[in-house]
Amino acid sequence: MKLTIIGQWGGYPAPGGATSAYLIEKDNFSLLVDAGSGSLSNLQKYKEVMDLDAVVLSHYHHDHVADIGVLQYAWLVNSYVTGHDEILPIYGHAEDKKGFESLTHNCTEGIAYDPNEELKIGPFTLAFQRTKHSVPCFGMRISDGESEIVYTADTTFTEDWYGFVKDTDLLITDCNFYAGQDGSKAGHMNSSDGATIAREADAGELILSHLPQYGNNSDLVNEAKEIFTGIVHLAEAGLTWEK
Ligand code: ZN
C-alpha cells in the first residue's frame, strides 16, 4: 500500500499547508484518513477529488474534519457537472452525534464504525484503539494483508499503545510537542513519547506528524532518534511511503 501525506500540521495549518490528512492507496482504491483544514486543496495535487473511494475519521476536532464540508460541496458540484450519482462513504464514530450527522450530505453518507470491531474498507482492514484525548478519538491500524500502518491520531502518551502498535511496518504519531514539553494536558504527545512507542512496539519506521508551527521541526527527528533506532521521518505534504 502507498501512503501520501496530505496534511501534517496540528491545530491549524501553516501558510499554504494543511492539518491532518493522509491518503492511503492500494489497487486503485483511495482512502482518505482524516480531512483537516487545507486538505482538499492539497489532496488535488495528488488525486482527483472524485477518485476518492472512502474517507475515515479519527474524531471531530476541526483540525481533522474541517474540509469535510467542502469535500461534500466538491462532490455535489461534480454531480451537477457530470451527472454522476455516486455516494462517497465517510466512516466516523457515532459517539459525537452532531459530528457524525454532519457526514451525510447530498453525495456523501456517514457510516458509523464500531471501534470494537474490525472494519473492511475496500482492500483495507482497520482496527481501532481509543486514544486519551479531550473528546472520543480513535487511532487506527490499517492493513492490506501484506503490510500495516498504525496512525495514533490525537492522544496523550500511554503504554496502552504498545500492544496495538506491535510490529507494525509504519507508525504515524501525534507529535505536537518537543521533547521535554508536557503534551498531556493538551491531549497530545511529544517526540520522545512517539519514539518510545515505536521502540517498545518494534515499529519498522516512524513518521512524526501533527506538528507544532513553532521551533525547528527537524529537532523533533533528532529527539526521536535518541530513543528509536529505526528510520524516523518528519511528516510533510507530499511525502510518500510504500510497502
Ligand atoms: Zn484532536
Coordinates of N, CA and C and ligand atoms in Angstrom, one line a residue:
M1 N 0.8 -1.2 0.0 CA 0.0 0.0 0.0 C 0.9 1.2 0.0
K2 N 0.3 2.3 -0.5 CA 1.0 3.5 -0.6 C 0.4 4.6 0.3
L3 N 1.2 5.3 1.1 CA 0.8 6.4 1.9 C 1.3 7.7 1.3
T4 N 0.4 8.7 1.2 CA 0.9 10.1 0.8 C 0.4 11.0 1.9
I5 N 1.3 11.7 2.5 CA 0.9 12.7 3.5 C 0.3 13.9 2.8
I6 N -0.9 14.3 3.2 CA -1.7 15.4 2.6 C -1.6 16.6 3.5
G7 N -1.6 16.4 4.8 CA -1.5 17.5 5.8 C -0.9 17.0 7.1
Q8 N 0.0 17.8 7.7 CA 0.7 17.3 8.8 C 0.7 18.3 10.0
W9 N 0.1 19.4 9.9 CA 0.1 20.4 11.0 C -0.9 20.1 12.0
G10 N -0.6 20.4 13.3 CA -1.5 20.3 14.4 C -2.2 21.6 14.6
G11 N -3.5 21.5 14.9 CA -4.3 22.7 15.4 C -4.8 23.6 14.3
Y12 N -3.8 24.1 13.5 CA -4.2 24.9 12.3 C -3.1 24.8 11.3
P13 N -3.4 25.1 10.0 CA -2.4 24.9 9.0 C -1.4 26.1 9.0
A14 N -0.1 25.8 8.7 CA 0.9 26.9 8.4 C 0.5 27.4 7.0
P15 N 1.0 28.6 6.6 CA 0.7 29.2 5.3 C 0.9 28.2 4.2
G16 N -0.2 28.0 3.4 CA -0.1 27.1 2.2 C -0.2 25.6 2.6
G17 N -0.4 25.3 3.9 CA -0.3 23.9 4.3 C -1.7 23.4 4.7
A18 N -1.7 22.2 5.3 CA -2.9 21.6 5.7 C -2.7 20.8 7.1
T19 N -3.7 20.7 7.8 CA -3.7 19.9 9.0 C -4.0 18.4 8.7
S20 N -4.1 17.6 9.7 CA -4.1 16.1 9.5 C -4.9 15.6 8.3
A21 N -4.3 14.9 7.4 CA -4.9 14.2 6.3 C -3.9 13.3 5.7
Y22 N -4.3 12.0 5.4 CA -3.4 11.0 4.9 C -4.1 10.2 3.8
L23 N -3.5 10.1 2.7 CA -4.1 9.3 1.6 C -3.4 7.9 1.6
I24 N -4.2 6.9 1.6 CA -3.7 5.5 1.6 C -4.3 4.8 0.4
E25 N -3.5 4.3 -0.5 CA -3.9 3.7 -1.7 C -3.5 2.2 -1.9
K26 N -4.3 1.5 -2.6 CA -3.9 0.1 -2.9 C -4.9 -0.3 -4.1
D27 N -4.3 -0.9 -5.1 CA -5.1 -1.5 -6.2 C -6.2 -0.5 -6.7
N28 N -5.8 0.8 -6.9 CA -6.7 1.8 -7.4 C -7.8 2.2 -6.4
F29 N -7.7 1.8 -5.2 CA -8.7 2.2 -4.1 C -8.0 3.3 -3.3
S30 N -8.7 4.4 -3.1 CA -8.1 5.5 -2.4 C -8.9 5.9 -1.1
L31 N -8.3 5.8 0.0 CA -8.9 6.0 1.3 C -8.2 7.3 1.9
L32 N -9.0 8.2 2.2 CA -8.5 9.4 2.9 C -8.7 9.3 4.4
V33 N -7.7 9.4 5.2 CA -7.7 9.2 6.6 C -7.6 10.6 7.2
D34 N -8.7 11.1 7.8 CA -8.9 12.5 8.3 C -8.9 13.5 7.1
A35 N -9.5 14.6 7.4 CA -9.7 15.6 6.3 C -9.6 17.0 6.9
G36 N -8.4 17.3 7.4 CA -8.1 18.6 8.1 C -8.2 19.8 7.2
S37 N -8.0 21.0 7.9 CA -8.1 22.3 7.2 C -7.0 22.4 6.1
G38 N -7.4 22.7 4.9 CA -6.5 22.8 3.8 C -6.3 21.5 3.0
S39 N -6.8 20.4 3.5 CA -6.5 19.1 2.9 C -7.1 18.9 1.6
L40 N -8.3 19.5 1.3 CA -8.9 19.3 0.0 C -8.1 20.0 -1.1
S41 N -7.5 21.1 -0.8 CA -6.6 21.8 -1.7 C -5.4 21.0 -2.0
N42 N -4.7 20.5 -0.9 CA -3.5 19.7 -1.1 C -3.8 18.4 -1.8
L43 N -4.9 17.8 -1.4 CA -5.2 16.4 -2.0 C -5.2 16.5 -3.5
Q44 N -5.7 17.6 -4.1 CA -5.9 17.6 -5.5 C -4.5 17.7 -6.3
K45 N -3.4 17.9 -5.5 CA -2.1 17.8 -6.1 C -1.8 16.4 -6.5
Y46 N -2.4 15.5 -5.8 CA -2.1 14.0 -5.9 C -3.2 13.2 -6.4
K47 N -4.4 13.7 -6.3 CA -5.6 12.8 -6.5 C -6.8 13.6 -7.0
E48 N -7.5 13.2 -8.0 CA -8.7 13.8 -8.4 C -9.7 13.6 -7.3
V49 N -10.4 14.7 -6.9 CA -11.3 14.6 -5.7 C -12.4 13.5 -5.9
M50 N -12.8 13.3 -7.2 CA -13.8 12.3 -7.5 C -13.3 10.9 -7.5
D51 N -11.9 10.8 -7.4 CA -11.3 9.4 -7.4 C -11.2 8.9 -6.0
L52 N -11.6 9.7 -5.0 CA -11.6 9.1 -3.6 C -12.7 8.0 -3.6
D53 N -12.4 7.0 -2.9 CA -13.4 5.9 -2.7 C -14.0 5.9 -1.3
A54 N -13.3 6.4 -0.3 CA -13.8 6.4 1.0 C -13.0 7.3 1.9
V55 N -13.6 7.8 3.0 CA -12.9 8.6 4.0 C -13.2 8.0 5.4
V56 N -12.2 8.0 6.2 CA -12.4 7.5 7.6 C -11.8 8.6 8.5
L57 N -12.5 8.8 9.6 CA -12.2 9.9 10.5 C -11.9 9.4 11.9
S58 N -10.8 10.0 12.5 CA -10.5 9.6 13.9 C -11.4 10.2 14.9
H59 N -11.7 11.5 14.7 CA -12.5 12.3 15.7 C -12.9 13.5 15.0
Y60 N -13.7 14.4 15.7 CA -14.4 15.5 15.1 C -13.8 16.9 15.5
H61 N -12.5 16.9 15.9 CA -11.9 18.2 16.1 C -11.6 18.8 14.7
H62 N -11.7 20.2 14.7 CA -11.6 20.9 13.4 C -10.4 20.6 12.6
D63 N -9.3 20.4 13.3 CA -8.0 20.1 12.5 C -8.0 18.7 11.9
H64 N -9.0 17.9 12.1 CA -9.1 16.6 11.5 C -10.3 16.5 10.5
V65 N -11.3 17.4 10.6 CA -12.5 17.3 9.8 C -12.9 18.6 9.1
A66 N -12.1 19.6 9.2 CA -12.5 21.0 8.7 C -12.9 20.9 7.2
D67 N -12.3 20.1 6.4 CA -12.6 20.1 5.0 C -13.6 19.1 4.6
I68 N -14.3 18.4 5.5 CA -15.4 17.5 5.1 C -16.5 18.3 4.4
G69 N -16.8 19.5 4.9 CA -17.9 20.3 4.3 C -17.6 20.6 2.8
V70 N -16.4 21.1 2.5 CA -16.0 21.5 1.2 C -15.8 20.2 0.3
L71 N -15.4 19.1 0.9 CA -15.4 17.9 0.1 C -16.8 17.5 -0.3
Q72 N -17.8 17.7 0.5 CA -19.2 17.4 0.2 C -19.6 18.3 -1.0
Y73 N -19.2 19.6 -0.9 CA -19.5 20.5 -2.0 C -18.9 20.1 -3.3
A74 N -17.6 19.7 -3.2 CA -16.9 19.2 -4.4 C -17.6 18.1 -5.1
W75 N -18.1 17.1 -4.3 CA -18.8 16.0 -4.9 C -20.1 16.5 -5.5
L76 N -20.8 17.4 -4.8 CA -22.1 17.9 -5.2 C -21.9 18.7 -6.5
V77 N -20.9 19.6 -6.6 CA -20.7 20.4 -7.8 C -20.4 19.4 -9.0
N78 N -19.6 18.4 -8.8 CA -19.3 17.5 -9.8 C -20.5 16.6 -10.2
S79 N -21.4 16.4 -9.3 CA -22.6 15.7 -9.7 C -23.4 16.5 -10.7
Y80 N -23.4 17.8 -10.5 CA -24.2 18.7 -11.4 C -23.5 18.7 -12.8
V81 N -22.2 18.8 -12.7 CA -21.4 18.9 -14.0 C -21.4 17.6 -14.8
T82 N -21.2 16.5 -14.1 CA -21.0 15.3 -14.9 C -22.2 14.3 -14.8
G83 N -23.1 14.6 -13.9 CA -24.3 13.8 -13.7 C -24.0 12.5 -13.0
H84 N -22.8 12.4 -12.4 CA -22.5 11.1 -11.7 C -23.5 11.1 -10.4
D85 N -23.8 9.9 -10.0 CA -24.7 9.7 -8.9 C -24.1 8.9 -7.8
E86 N -22.7 8.8 -7.7 CA -22.1 8.1 -6.7 C -22.2 8.7 -5.3
I87 N -22.1 7.9 -4.3 CA -22.1 8.4 -2.9 C -20.8 8.1 -2.3
L88 N -20.2 9.1 -1.7 CA -18.9 8.8 -1.0 C -19.1 8.4 0.4
P89 N -18.7 7.2 0.8 CA -18.8 6.8 2.2 C -17.8 7.5 3.1
I90 N -18.3 8.1 4.2 CA -17.4 8.7 5.2 C -17.6 8.0 6.5
Y91 N -16.6 7.2 6.9 CA -16.7 6.5 8.2 C -16.3 7.3 9.3
G92 N -17.1 7.3 10.4 CA -16.8 8.1 11.6 C -17.4 7.4 12.8
H93 N -16.9 7.7 14.0 CA -17.5 7.1 15.2 C -18.8 7.8 15.5
A94 N -19.7 7.2 16.2 CA -21.0 7.8 16.4 C -21.2 8.3 17.9
E95 N -20.0 8.5 18.6 CA -20.1 8.9 20.0 C -20.3 10.5 20.1
D96 N -20.2 11.1 18.9 CA -20.5 12.6 18.8 C -21.6 12.6 17.8
K97 N -22.8 12.8 18.3 CA -24.0 12.7 17.4 C -24.0 13.8 16.3
K98 N -23.7 15.0 16.8 CA -23.7 16.1 15.8 C -22.6 16.0 14.8
G99 N -21.4 15.6 15.2 CA -20.3 15.4 14.3 C -20.6 14.3 13.3
F100 N -21.2 13.2 13.8 CA -21.5 12.1 12.9 C -22.5 12.5 11.9
E101 N -23.6 13.2 12.4 CA -24.7 13.5 11.4 C -24.2 14.5 10.3
S102 N -23.1 15.2 10.6 CA -22.6 16.2 9.6 C -21.9 15.5 8.4
L103 N -21.7 14.2 8.5 CA -21.0 13.4 7.5 C -21.9 13.1 6.3
T104 N -23.3 13.1 6.6 CA -24.2 12.8 5.5 C -24.7 14.1 4.8
H105 N -24.6 14.1 3.5 CA -24.9 15.2 2.6 C -25.5 14.7 1.3
N106 N -25.7 15.5 0.3 CA -26.3 15.0 -0.9 C -25.5 13.9 -1.5
C107 N -24.2 14.0 -1.6 CA -23.4 13.0 -2.2 C -22.4 12.2 -1.3
T108 N -22.7 12.3 0.0 CA -21.8 11.6 1.0 C -22.8 10.9 2.0
E109 N -22.3 9.8 2.5 CA -23.1 9.1 3.5 C -22.2 8.8 4.7
G110 N -22.6 9.3 5.9 CA -21.9 8.9 7.1 C -22.2 7.5 7.5
I111 N -21.1 6.7 7.8 CA -21.3 5.3 8.2 C -20.6 5.2 9.5
A112 N -21.3 4.8 10.6 CA -20.7 4.6 11.9 C -19.9 3.4 11.9
Y113 N -18.6 3.5 12.4 CA -17.8 2.3 12.7 C -18.0 2.0 14.2
D114 N -17.9 0.7 14.4 CA -17.9 0.2 15.8 C -16.4 0.0 16.2
P115 N -15.9 0.8 17.1 CA -14.4 0.7 17.3 C -14.0 -0.6 18.0
N116 N -14.9 -1.4 18.4 CA -14.6 -2.7 19.0 C -14.5 -3.8 17.9
E117 N -14.9 -3.4 16.7 CA -14.9 -4.4 15.6 C -13.9 -4.0 14.5
E118 N -13.5 -5.0 13.8 CA -12.7 -4.7 12.6 C -13.6 -4.2 11.5
L119 N -13.0 -3.3 10.7 CA -13.8 -2.6 9.6 C -13.1 -2.9 8.3
K120 N -13.9 -3.4 7.3 CA -13.3 -3.5 6.0 C -13.7 -2.3 5.1
I121 N -12.7 -1.7 4.5 CA -13.0 -0.6 3.6 C -12.1 -0.9 2.3
G122 N -12.8 -1.3 1.3 CA -12.1 -1.7 0.1 C -11.1 -2.8 0.4
P123 N -9.8 -2.7 0.0 CA -8.8 -3.7 0.2 C -8.2 -3.7 1.7
F124 N -8.7 -2.7 2.5 CA -8.1 -2.5 3.8 C -8.9 -3.1 4.9
T125 N -8.2 -3.5 5.9 CA -8.9 -3.9 7.2 C -8.4 -3.0 8.3
L126 N -9.3 -2.4 9.0 CA -9.0 -1.4 10.0 C -9.4 -2.0 11.4
A127 N -8.5 -1.7 12.4 CA -8.8 -2.0 13.8 C -8.6 -0.6 14.5
F128 N -9.3 -0.5 15.6 CA -9.3 0.8 16.2 C -8.8 0.8 17.7
Q129 N -8.2 1.8 18.1 CA -7.8 2.0 19.5 C -8.2 3.3 20.1
R130 N -9.0 3.2 21.2 CA -9.5 4.5 21.8 C -8.3 5.2 22.3
T131 N -8.2 6.5 22.0 CA -7.0 7.3 22.5 C -7.3 8.1 23.8
K132 N -6.3 8.6 24.4 CA -6.5 9.5 25.5 C -6.5 10.9 25.0
H133 N -7.7 11.5 24.8 CA -7.8 12.8 24.2 C -9.0 13.5 24.9
S134 N -9.3 14.8 24.6 CA -10.3 15.6 25.2 C -11.7 15.2 24.7
V135 N -11.8 14.5 23.6 CA -13.1 14.1 23.0 C -12.8 12.6 22.5
P136 N -13.9 11.9 22.3 CA -13.7 10.5 21.8 C -12.9 10.5 20.5
C137 N -11.9 9.7 20.5 CA -10.9 9.7 19.3 C -10.4 8.3 19.2
F138 N -10.2 7.9 18.0 CA -9.7 6.5 17.7 C -8.5 6.5 16.8
G139 N -7.4 5.9 17.3 CA -6.3 5.6 16.4 C -6.7 4.3 15.6
M140 N -5.9 4.1 14.5 CA -6.2 3.0 13.6 C -5.0 2.2 13.2
R141 N -5.2 0.9 13.0 CA -4.2 0.0 12.4 C -4.8 -0.4 11.1
I142 N -4.1 0.0 10.0 CA -4.7 -0.3 8.7 C -3.8 -1.3 8.0
S143 N -4.4 -2.4 7.6 CA -3.7 -3.5 6.9 C -4.2 -3.7 5.5
D144 N -3.3 -4.1 4.6 CA -3.8 -4.5 3.3 C -3.5 -6.0 3.1
G145 N -3.2 -6.7 4.2 CA -2.9 -8.1 4.2 C -1.4 -8.4 4.0
E146 N -0.7 -7.4 3.6 CA 0.8 -7.5 3.3 C 1.6 -6.6 4.3
S147 N 1.1 -5.4 4.5 CA 1.8 -4.5 5.4 C 0.8 -3.7 6.2
E148 N 1.3 -3.1 7.2 CA 0.4 -2.4 8.2 C 0.9 -1.0 8.6
I149 N 0.0 -0.1 8.7 CA 0.3 1.3 9.1 C -0.5 1.5 10.4
V150 N 0.1 2.0 11.5 CA -0.7 2.5 12.6 C -0.6 4.0 12.7
Y151 N -1.8 4.6 12.9 CA -1.9 6.0 13.0 C -2.5 6.3 14.4
T152 N -1.8 7.1 15.2 CA -2.3 7.3 16.6 C -3.4 8.3 16.6
A153 N -3.6 9.1 15.6 CA -4.5 10.2 15.7 C -4.0 11.1 16.8
D154 N -4.9 11.7 17.6 CA -4.5 12.6 18.7 C -4.6 11.8 20.0
T155 N -3.5 11.9 20.8 CA -3.5 11.1 22.0 C -2.4 11.6 22.9
T156 N -2.7 11.5 24.2 CA -1.7 11.6 25.2 C -0.9 10.2 25.3
F157 N 0.3 10.3 25.7 CA 1.1 9.0 25.8 C 0.5 8.1 26.8
T158 N 0.4 6.8 26.4 CA 0.0 5.8 27.3 C 0.7 4.5 26.8
E159 N 1.1 3.6 27.7 CA 1.7 2.3 27.4 C 0.6 1.4 26.7
D160 N -0.6 1.8 26.7 CA -1.6 1.0 26.0 C -1.4 0.9 24.5
W161 N -0.6 1.8 24.0 CA -0.3 1.8 22.6 C 0.7 0.6 22.2
Y162 N 1.5 0.1 23.1 CA 2.5 -0.9 22.8 C 1.9 -2.1 22.1
G163 N 0.9 -2.6 22.6 CA 0.3 -3.8 22.1 C -0.4 -3.6 20.7
F164 N -1.0 -2.4 20.6 CA -1.8 -2.1 19.4 C -0.8 -1.8 18.2
V165 N 0.3 -1.3 18.5 CA 1.3 -0.9 17.5 C 2.3 -2.0 17.2
K166 N 2.3 -3.1 18.0 CA 3.3 -4.1 17.9 C 3.6 -4.6 16.5
D167 N 4.9 -4.4 16.1 CA 5.5 -4.9 14.9 C 4.9 -4.3 13.6
T168 N 4.3 -3.2 13.8 CA 3.7 -2.5 12.5 C 4.9 -2.1 11.6
D169 N 4.6 -2.0 10.4 CA 5.7 -1.6 9.4 C 5.9 -0.1 9.6
L170 N 4.9 0.7 9.8 CA 5.0 2.1 9.9 C 4.1 2.7 11.0
L171 N 4.6 3.5 11.8 CA 3.9 4.2 12.9 C 3.8 5.7 12.6
I172 N 2.6 6.3 12.5 CA 2.5 7.7 12.4 C 2.0 8.3 13.7
T173 N 2.8 9.1 14.3 CA 2.4 9.5 15.7 C 2.0 11.0 15.7
D174 N 1.2 11.3 16.7 CA 0.9 12.7 17.1 C 2.2 13.2 17.8
C175 N 2.7 14.2 17.2 CA 4.0 14.8 17.7 C 3.8 16.3 17.8
N176 N 3.0 16.8 18.7 CA 2.6 18.2 18.7 C 3.6 19.0 19.6
F177 N 4.5 18.3 20.3 CA 5.4 19.0 21.2 C 6.8 18.4 21.1
Y178 N 7.7 19.3 21.5 CA 9.2 18.9 21.5 C 9.5 18.1 22.8
A179 N 10.5 17.3 22.7 CA 11.0 16.5 23.9 C 11.1 17.4 25.1
G180 N 10.6 17.0 26.2 CA 10.7 17.8 27.5 C 9.5 18.6 27.7
Q181 N 8.7 18.9 26.6 CA 7.4 19.6 26.8 C 6.4 18.6 27.2
D182 N 5.5 18.9 28.1 CA 4.4 18.0 28.5 C 3.2 18.3 27.7
G183 N 2.9 17.3 26.8 CA 1.7 17.5 25.9 C 0.5 16.9 26.5
S184 N 0.6 16.3 27.7 CA -0.6 15.5 28.2 C -1.8 16.4 28.5
K185 N -1.6 17.6 29.0 CA -2.7 18.5 29.3 C -3.5 18.9 28.0
A186 N -2.7 19.0 26.9 CA -3.4 19.3 25.6 C -3.9 18.1 24.9
G187 N -3.6 16.9 25.5 CA -4.1 15.7 24.8 C -3.3 15.2 23.7
H188 N -2.0 15.6 23.7 CA -1.1 15.2 22.6 C 0.2 14.6 23.2
M189 N 1.1 14.2 22.2 CA 2.4 13.6 22.6 C 3.5 14.5 22.2
N190 N 4.7 14.2 22.7 CA 5.9 14.9 22.2 C 6.8 13.9 21.4
S191 N 7.9 14.4 20.9 CA 8.7 13.5 20.1 C 9.2 12.3 20.8
S192 N 9.5 12.4 22.1 CA 10.0 11.3 22.9 C 8.9 10.2 23.1
D193 N 7.7 10.7 23.3 CA 6.6 9.8 23.6 C 6.4 8.9 22.4
G194 N 6.3 9.5 21.2 CA 6.1 8.7 20.0 C 7.3 7.7 19.7
A195 N 8.5 8.2 19.9 CA 9.7 7.4 19.7 C 9.7 6.2 20.7
T196 N 9.2 6.5 21.9 CA 9.2 5.4 22.9 C 8.2 4.3 22.5
I197 N 7.0 4.7 22.0 CA 6.1 3.7 21.5 C 6.7 2.9 20.3
A198 N 7.3 3.6 19.4 CA 8.0 3.0 18.3 C 9.0 1.9 18.7
R199 N 9.8 2.3 19.7 CA 10.8 1.4 20.2 C 10.2 0.2 21.0
E200 N 9.3 0.5 21.8 CA 8.7 -0.6 22.7 C 7.9 -1.6 21.8
A201 N 7.3 -1.1 20.7 CA 6.4 -1.9 19.9 C 7.2 -2.5 18.7
D202 N 8.5 -2.2 18.6 CA 9.3 -2.6 17.4 C 8.7 -2.2 16.1
A203 N 8.3 -1.0 16.0 CA 7.8 -0.5 14.7 C 8.9 -0.5 13.7
G204 N 8.6 -0.6 12.4 CA 9.6 -0.6 11.4 C 10.1 0.8 11.2
E205 N 9.2 1.8 10.9 CA 9.6 3.1 10.7 C 8.6 4.1 11.4
L206 N 9.1 5.3 11.7 CA 8.3 6.2 12.4 C 8.1 7.5 11.6
I207 N 6.9 8.0 11.5 CA 6.7 9.3 10.9 C 6.1 10.2 12.0
L208 N 6.8 11.3 12.3 CA 6.3 12.3 13.3 C 5.4 13.3 12.6
S209 N 4.1 13.4 13.1 CA 3.2 14.3 12.4 C 2.4 15.1 13.4
H210 N 1.3 15.8 13.0 CA 0.5 16.7 13.8 C 1.5 17.7 14.5
L211 N 2.3 18.3 13.6 CA 3.5 19.1 14.1 C 3.2 20.5 14.6
P212 N 4.0 21.0 15.5 CA 3.9 22.3 16.0 C 4.4 23.3 15.0
Q213 N 3.8 24.5 14.9 CA 4.2 25.6 13.9 C 5.4 26.4 14.5
Y214 N 5.9 26.2 15.6 CA 7.0 27.0 16.2 C 8.2 26.1 16.4
G215 N 9.3 26.7 16.6 CA 10.5 26.0 16.8 C 11.0 25.4 15.5
N216 N 12.1 24.5 15.6 CA 12.7 23.9 14.4 C 12.2 22.5 14.4
N217 N 11.3 22.2 13.5 CA 10.7 20.8 13.4 C 11.8 19.7 13.3
S218 N 12.9 20.0 12.6 CA 13.9 19.0 12.5 C 14.5 18.5 13.8
D219 N 14.4 19.4 14.8 CA 14.8 19.0 16.2 C 13.9 17.8 16.7
L220 N 12.7 17.7 16.2 CA 11.8 16.6 16.7 C 12.4 15.2 16.2
V221 N 13.0 15.2 15.0 CA 13.6 14.0 14.5 C 14.8 13.6 15.3
N222 N 15.6 14.6 15.6 CA 16.8 14.3 16.4 C 16.5 13.8 17.8
E223 N 15.4 14.4 18.3 CA 15.0 13.9 19.7 C 14.5 12.5 19.6
A224 N 13.7 12.2 18.6 CA 13.1 10.8 18.5 C 14.2 9.8 18.2
K225 N 15.3 10.2 17.5 CA 16.3 9.3 17.1 C 17.2 8.9 18.4
E226 N 17.1 9.7 19.4 CA 17.8 9.4 20.6 C 17.2 8.2 21.3
I227 N 15.9 7.9 21.0 CA 15.2 6.8 21.6 C 14.9 5.6 20.7
F228 N 14.5 5.9 19.5 CA 14.2 4.9 18.5 C 15.3 4.8 17.4
T229 N 15.8 3.6 17.2 CA 16.9 3.5 16.3 C 16.5 3.2 14.9
G230 N 15.2 3.0 14.6 CA 14.7 2.8 13.3 C 14.7 4.1 12.5
I231 N 14.2 4.0 11.3 CA 14.1 5.2 10.4 C 13.0 6.2 11.0
V232 N 13.4 7.4 11.1 CA 12.4 8.5 11.6 C 12.2 9.5 10.5
H233 N 11.0 9.7 10.1 CA 10.7 10.8 9.1 C 9.9 11.9 9.8
L234 N 10.1 13.1 9.2 CA 9.3 14.2 9.6 C 8.2 14.4 8.6
A235 N 6.9 14.4 9.0 CA 5.8 14.5 8.1 C 5.9 15.8 7.3
E236 N 5.6 15.7 6.0 CA 5.5 16.9 5.2 C 4.6 16.5 4.0
A237 N 3.8 17.5 3.6 CA 2.8 17.3 2.5 C 3.6 16.7 1.3
G238 N 3.1 15.7 0.7 CA 3.7 15.1 -0.5 C 4.7 13.9 -0.2
L239 N 5.1 13.8 1.1 CA 5.9 12.6 1.5 C 5.2 11.3 1.3
T240 N 5.8 10.4 0.6 CA 5.2 9.1 0.4 C 5.9 8.0 1.0
W241 N 5.2 6.9 1.3 CA 5.8 5.7 1.9 C 5.1 4.5 1.3
E242 N 5.8 3.5 0.9 CA 5.2 2.4 0.2 C 5.8 1.1 0.6
K243 N 4.9 0.1 0.8 CA 5.4 -1.2 1.2 C 4.3 -2.2 0.8
Ligands
ZN1 ZN -7.9 16.4 18.5

